[in-house]
Coordinates of C-alpha atoms in Angstrom, one line a residue:
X1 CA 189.5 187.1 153.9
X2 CA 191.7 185.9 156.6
X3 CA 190.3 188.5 159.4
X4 CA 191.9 187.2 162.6
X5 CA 195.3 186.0 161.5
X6 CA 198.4 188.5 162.0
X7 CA 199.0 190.6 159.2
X8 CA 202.5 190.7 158.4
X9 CA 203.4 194.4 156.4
X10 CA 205.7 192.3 154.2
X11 CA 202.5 189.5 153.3
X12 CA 201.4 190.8 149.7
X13 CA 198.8 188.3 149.9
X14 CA 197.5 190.0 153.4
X15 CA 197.9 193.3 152.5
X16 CA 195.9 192.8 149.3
X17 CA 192.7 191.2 151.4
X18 CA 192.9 194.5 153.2
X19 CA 193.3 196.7 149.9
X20 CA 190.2 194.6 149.3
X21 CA 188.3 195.7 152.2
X22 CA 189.3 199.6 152.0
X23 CA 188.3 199.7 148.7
X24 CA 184.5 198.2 149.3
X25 CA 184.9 200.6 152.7
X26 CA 185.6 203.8 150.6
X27 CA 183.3 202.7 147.5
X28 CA 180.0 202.4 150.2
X29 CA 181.6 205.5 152.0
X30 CA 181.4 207.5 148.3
X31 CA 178.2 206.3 147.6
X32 CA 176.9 207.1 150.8
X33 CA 178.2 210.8 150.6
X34 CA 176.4 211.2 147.3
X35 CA 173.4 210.3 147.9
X36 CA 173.3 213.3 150.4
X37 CA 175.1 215.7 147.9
X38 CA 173.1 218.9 146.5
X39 CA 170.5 218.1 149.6
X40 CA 170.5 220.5 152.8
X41 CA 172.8 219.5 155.2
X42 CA 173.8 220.2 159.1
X43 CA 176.5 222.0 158.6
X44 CA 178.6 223.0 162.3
X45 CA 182.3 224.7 162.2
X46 CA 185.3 222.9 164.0
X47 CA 187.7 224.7 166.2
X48 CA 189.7 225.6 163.1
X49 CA 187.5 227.3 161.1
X50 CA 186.3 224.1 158.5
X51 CA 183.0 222.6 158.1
X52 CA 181.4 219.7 159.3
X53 CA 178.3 218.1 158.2
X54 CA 176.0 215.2 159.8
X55 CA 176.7 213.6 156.5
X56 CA 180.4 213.3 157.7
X57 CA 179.9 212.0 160.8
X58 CA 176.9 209.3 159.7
X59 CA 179.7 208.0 156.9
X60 CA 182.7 208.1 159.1
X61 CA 180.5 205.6 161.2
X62 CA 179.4 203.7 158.6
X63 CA 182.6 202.7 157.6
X64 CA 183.8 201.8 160.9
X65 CA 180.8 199.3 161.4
X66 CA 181.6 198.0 158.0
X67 CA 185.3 197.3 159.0
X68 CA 184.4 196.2 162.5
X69 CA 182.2 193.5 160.8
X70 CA 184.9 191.9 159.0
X71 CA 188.3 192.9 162.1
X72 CA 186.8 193.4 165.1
X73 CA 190.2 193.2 166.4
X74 CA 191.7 196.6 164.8
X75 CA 191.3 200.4 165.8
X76 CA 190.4 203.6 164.3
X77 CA 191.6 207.0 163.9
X78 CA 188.6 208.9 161.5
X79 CA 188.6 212.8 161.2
X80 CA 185.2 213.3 162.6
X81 CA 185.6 210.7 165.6
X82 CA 189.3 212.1 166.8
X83 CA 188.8 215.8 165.5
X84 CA 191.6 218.6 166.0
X85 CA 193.5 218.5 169.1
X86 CA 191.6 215.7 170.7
X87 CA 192.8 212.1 171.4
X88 CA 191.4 209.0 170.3
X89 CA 189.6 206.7 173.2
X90 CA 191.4 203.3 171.6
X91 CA 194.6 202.3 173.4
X92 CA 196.3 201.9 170.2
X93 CA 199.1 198.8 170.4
X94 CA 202.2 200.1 168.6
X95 CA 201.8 196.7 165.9
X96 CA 197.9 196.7 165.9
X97 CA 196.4 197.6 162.6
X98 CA 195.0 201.3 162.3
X99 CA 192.4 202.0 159.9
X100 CA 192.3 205.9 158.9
X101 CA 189.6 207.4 157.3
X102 CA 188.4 210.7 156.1
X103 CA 184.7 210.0 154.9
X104 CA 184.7 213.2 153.0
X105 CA 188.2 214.9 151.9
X106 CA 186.7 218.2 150.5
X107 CA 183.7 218.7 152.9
X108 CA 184.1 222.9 151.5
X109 CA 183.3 221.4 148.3
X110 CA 180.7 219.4 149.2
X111 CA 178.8 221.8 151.3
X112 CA 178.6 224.3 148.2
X113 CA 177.7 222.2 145.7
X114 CA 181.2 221.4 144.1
X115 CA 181.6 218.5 142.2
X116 CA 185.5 217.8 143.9
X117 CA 185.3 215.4 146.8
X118 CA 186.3 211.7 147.7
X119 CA 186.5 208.8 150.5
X120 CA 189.7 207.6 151.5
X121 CA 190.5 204.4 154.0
X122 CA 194.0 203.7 154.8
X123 CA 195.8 200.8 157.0
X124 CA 198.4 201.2 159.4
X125 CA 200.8 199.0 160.9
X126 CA 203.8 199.9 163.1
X127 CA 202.9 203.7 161.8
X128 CA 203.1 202.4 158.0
X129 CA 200.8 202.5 155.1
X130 CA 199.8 198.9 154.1
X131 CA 197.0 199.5 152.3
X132 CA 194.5 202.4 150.7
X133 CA 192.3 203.4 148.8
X134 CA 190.9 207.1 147.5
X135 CA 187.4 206.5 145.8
X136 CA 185.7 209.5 143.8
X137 CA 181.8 209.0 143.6
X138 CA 181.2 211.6 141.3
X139 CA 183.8 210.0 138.5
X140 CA 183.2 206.5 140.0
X141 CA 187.2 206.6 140.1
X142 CA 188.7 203.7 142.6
X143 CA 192.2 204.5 143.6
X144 CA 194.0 202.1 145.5
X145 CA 197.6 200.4 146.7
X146 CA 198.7 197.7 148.8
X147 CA 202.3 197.2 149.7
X148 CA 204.2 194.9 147.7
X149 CA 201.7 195.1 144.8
X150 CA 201.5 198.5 143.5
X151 CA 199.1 200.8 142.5
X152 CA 196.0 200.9 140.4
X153 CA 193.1 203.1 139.3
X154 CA 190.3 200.6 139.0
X155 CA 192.3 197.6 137.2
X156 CA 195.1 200.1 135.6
X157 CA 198.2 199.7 137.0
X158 CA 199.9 203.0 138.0
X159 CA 203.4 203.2 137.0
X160 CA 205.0 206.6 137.0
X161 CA 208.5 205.2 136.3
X162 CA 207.0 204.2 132.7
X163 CA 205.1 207.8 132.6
X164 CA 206.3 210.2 130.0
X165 CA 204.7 213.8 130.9
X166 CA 204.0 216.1 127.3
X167 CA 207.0 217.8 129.1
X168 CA 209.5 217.8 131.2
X169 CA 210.1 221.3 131.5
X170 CA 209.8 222.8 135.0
X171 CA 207.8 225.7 134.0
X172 CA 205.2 223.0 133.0
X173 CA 205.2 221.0 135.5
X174 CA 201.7 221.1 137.3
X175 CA 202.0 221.1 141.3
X176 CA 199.1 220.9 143.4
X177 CA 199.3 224.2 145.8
X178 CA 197.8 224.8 149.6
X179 CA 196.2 228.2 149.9
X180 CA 198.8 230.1 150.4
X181 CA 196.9 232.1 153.0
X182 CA 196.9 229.0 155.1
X183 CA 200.0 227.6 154.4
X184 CA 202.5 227.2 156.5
X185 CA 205.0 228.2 154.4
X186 CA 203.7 231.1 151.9
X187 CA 206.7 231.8 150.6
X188 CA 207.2 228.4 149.2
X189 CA 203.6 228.5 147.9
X190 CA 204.5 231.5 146.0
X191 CA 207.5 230.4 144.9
X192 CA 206.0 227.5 142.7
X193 CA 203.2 230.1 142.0
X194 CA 205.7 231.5 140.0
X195 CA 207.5 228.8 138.4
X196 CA 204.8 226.4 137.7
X197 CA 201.3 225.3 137.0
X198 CA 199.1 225.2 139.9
X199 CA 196.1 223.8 140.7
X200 CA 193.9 223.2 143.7
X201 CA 191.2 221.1 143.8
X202 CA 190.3 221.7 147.5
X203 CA 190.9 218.1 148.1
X204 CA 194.1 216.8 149.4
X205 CA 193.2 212.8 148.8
X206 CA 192.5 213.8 144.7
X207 CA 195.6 215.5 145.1
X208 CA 197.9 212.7 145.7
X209 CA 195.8 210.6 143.9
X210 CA 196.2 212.8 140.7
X211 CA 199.9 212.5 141.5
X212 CA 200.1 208.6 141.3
X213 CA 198.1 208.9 138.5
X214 CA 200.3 211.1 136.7
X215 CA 197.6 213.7 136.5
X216 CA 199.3 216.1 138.4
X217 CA 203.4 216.1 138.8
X218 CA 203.7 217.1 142.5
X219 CA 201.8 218.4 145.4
X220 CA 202.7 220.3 148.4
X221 CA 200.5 219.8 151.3
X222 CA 201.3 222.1 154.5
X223 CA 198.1 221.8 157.1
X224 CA 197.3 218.2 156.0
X225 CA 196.9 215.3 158.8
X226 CA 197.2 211.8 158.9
X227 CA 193.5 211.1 157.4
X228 CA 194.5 213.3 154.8
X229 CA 197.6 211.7 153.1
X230 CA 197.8 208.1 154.7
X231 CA 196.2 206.6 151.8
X232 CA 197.6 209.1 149.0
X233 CA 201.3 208.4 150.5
X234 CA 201.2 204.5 149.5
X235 CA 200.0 205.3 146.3
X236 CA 202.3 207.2 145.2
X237 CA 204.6 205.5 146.7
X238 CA 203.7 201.8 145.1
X239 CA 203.0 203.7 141.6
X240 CA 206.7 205.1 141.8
X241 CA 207.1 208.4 142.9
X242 CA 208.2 209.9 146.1
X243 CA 206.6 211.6 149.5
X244 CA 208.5 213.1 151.9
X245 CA 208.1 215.5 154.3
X246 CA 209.8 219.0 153.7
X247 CA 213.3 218.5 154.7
X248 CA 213.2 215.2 152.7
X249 CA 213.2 213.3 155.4
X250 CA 210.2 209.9 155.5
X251 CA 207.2 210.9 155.6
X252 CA 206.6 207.8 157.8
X253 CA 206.3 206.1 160.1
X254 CA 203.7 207.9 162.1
X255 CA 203.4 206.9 165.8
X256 CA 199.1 206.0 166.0
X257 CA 199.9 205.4 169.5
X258 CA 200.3 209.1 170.2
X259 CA 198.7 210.9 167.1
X260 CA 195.9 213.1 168.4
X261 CA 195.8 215.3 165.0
X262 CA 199.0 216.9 164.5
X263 CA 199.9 218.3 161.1
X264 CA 202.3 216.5 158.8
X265 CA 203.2 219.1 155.8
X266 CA 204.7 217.3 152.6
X267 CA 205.8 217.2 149.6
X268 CA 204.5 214.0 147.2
X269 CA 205.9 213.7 143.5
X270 CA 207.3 212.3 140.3
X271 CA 210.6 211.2 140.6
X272 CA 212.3 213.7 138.5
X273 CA 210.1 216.3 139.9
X274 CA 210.6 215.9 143.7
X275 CA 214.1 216.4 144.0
X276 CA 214.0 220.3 142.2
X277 CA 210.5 220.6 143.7
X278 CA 211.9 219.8 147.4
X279 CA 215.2 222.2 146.7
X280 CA 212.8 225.2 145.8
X281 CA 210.5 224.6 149.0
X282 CA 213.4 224.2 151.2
X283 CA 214.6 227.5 150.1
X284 CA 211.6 229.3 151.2
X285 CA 210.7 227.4 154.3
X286 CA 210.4 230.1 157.4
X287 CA 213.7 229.2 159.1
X288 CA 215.7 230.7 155.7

C-alpha cells in the first residue's frame, strides 16, 4: 500500500488500498469486540443517556494504532475518543484524510447479550466518504465500498439498480425506523409505522448496510452522527441507491474540521423507494 503518497478522491486504485485497510481495521475491530461479548463488562453512561463499555474504548484504540501503523500522517474522529459535544484534539486540514470509526455500533445490544452489533471504519477526504467498511462478527459479514469501485458484501458485488424486491408495493416496503420516542421527527416515524414494514435492529451501521444489500429498502436515521453513517452512506451510495438528508438535500460533504458530534438525521434508500419515502417524511417533519 502506498501510505505516504496523496490520495486523490477520484484515484480508484488509492481509494481501494484504503478500502483495504478499513476492512482489516473493522475485521480486528469485530473480532476484538467478540471476544469480550457475553463476559462482564465496565459499563459507564454518556451525557446522553447511552452506554459505554471499556470494551469500546480498548477497540476504538486498537484500531487507531492499527491505522497509525500503516498513515501516520492521517487523523481521527472515533465515538469514544471525540464523545457528544466535545471537540477532537487533531487540527484537522480541510484535504487531510479522516478516518471515522465506531468500534461498536449497537453498544445496547451488546451490553445485554444481543446478538445485533458491528464495526465500522470510514475515510474522509474534503468531508467525503472514500472508503468504508461495516464488518459483523457475529455473521462474519464484511461490508465494504470504495469510490469509483462499488460495493460488496465479502466478494459480492452490491448492485441495487439490478435488485428486484418480491415487491414493489409501498405497503411492503421494509424501512428501518428510529425509536420514535427519540426521534426527532415522531410524526414521520409514525407515519411509515403505518404504511410500511419496520424494523429496528438497534444498529444504525447494519441498517444502511442492510440497505445496500437490498435487505432492507430504506432507513430513516434522526439522532445518528458522523461515526454512525459515514461508512453506510458510501455503500449505498456505490451499490446504487440514494442518502440524503431530510429535505433531500446531500448528505455530504461534512466539514471534519469543525465536527465536534453534531447530529446528521437522514434518509438512505432504494432508488424507487427514496423519492415516495422522502415525500412522506417531509410531510411530517416538525416545521409542517
Amino acid at each position: 500500500m502506498a501510505t505516504l503518497r496523496e490520495i486523490e478522491p477520484a484515484d480508484p486504485q488509492a481509494a481501494n488500498a484504503l478500502r483495504t485497510l478499513a476492512e482489516s481495521s473493522a475485521r480486528m475491530g469485530g473480532k476484538l469486540a467478540l471476544q469480550s461479548f457475553g463476559k462482564p463488562l465496565r459499563i459507564e453512561w454518556k451525557e446522553d443517556g447511552s452506554e459505554v463499555t471499556d470494551v469500546d474504548r480498548g477497540v476504538e484504540r486498537a484500531i487507531v494504532a492499527h491505522i497509525r501503523a500503516a498513515r501516520p500522517q492521517d487523523e481521527f474522529i472515533g465515538e469514544e475518543t471525540l464523545g457528544f459535544g466535545g471537540r477532537s484534539e487533531a487540527k484537522i486540514a480541510p484535504d487531510q484524510i479522516v478516518w471515522v470509526i465506531d468500534p461498536i455500533d449497537g453498544t445496547r445490544n451488546f451490553v445485554r447479550g444481543a446478538p445485533l452489533f458491528a464495526c465500522s471504519v470510514a475515510v474522509l477526504r474534503a468531508g467525503e466518504p472514500i472508503a468504508g467498511a461495516i464488518y459483523d462478527p457475529l455473521r462474519d459479514e464484511m461490508f465494504s465500498a470504495a469510490v469509483a469501485n462499488g460495493a460488496r458484501l465479502g466478494s459480492r458485488r452490491l448492485n441495487l439498480e439490478s435488485f428486484d424486491p418480491p415487491t414493489r408495493s409501498a405497503t411492503q416496503r421494509v424501512v428501518a425506523i428510529p425509536s420514535a420516542r427519540d426521534a426527532a421527527a415522531p410524526d414521520a416515524v409514525h407515519a411509515i409505522v403505518r404504511d410500511h414494514v419496520v424494523r429496528n435492529l438497534g444498529c444504525t451501521t447494519l441498517h444502511m448496510a442492510y440497505v445496500a444489500a437490498g435487505r432492507f429498502d430504506a432507513a430513516l436515521k434522526t439522532t445518528c452522527r458522523l461515526w454512525d453513517i459515514a461508512a453506510g452512506a458510501l455503500l449505498i451510495r456505490e451499490a446504487g441507491g440514494v442518502c440524503t438528508r431530510l429535505d433531500g438535500s446531500p448528505l455530504f460533504p461534512i466539514d471534519t474540521t469543525r465536527y465536534s458530534g453534531e447530529k446528521l438525521p437522514c434518509l438512505s434508500a432504494s432508488r424507487p423507494a427514496h423519492g415516495p419515502l422522502l415525500d412522506l417524511i417531509r410531510g411530517n417533519l416538525p416545521d409542517n
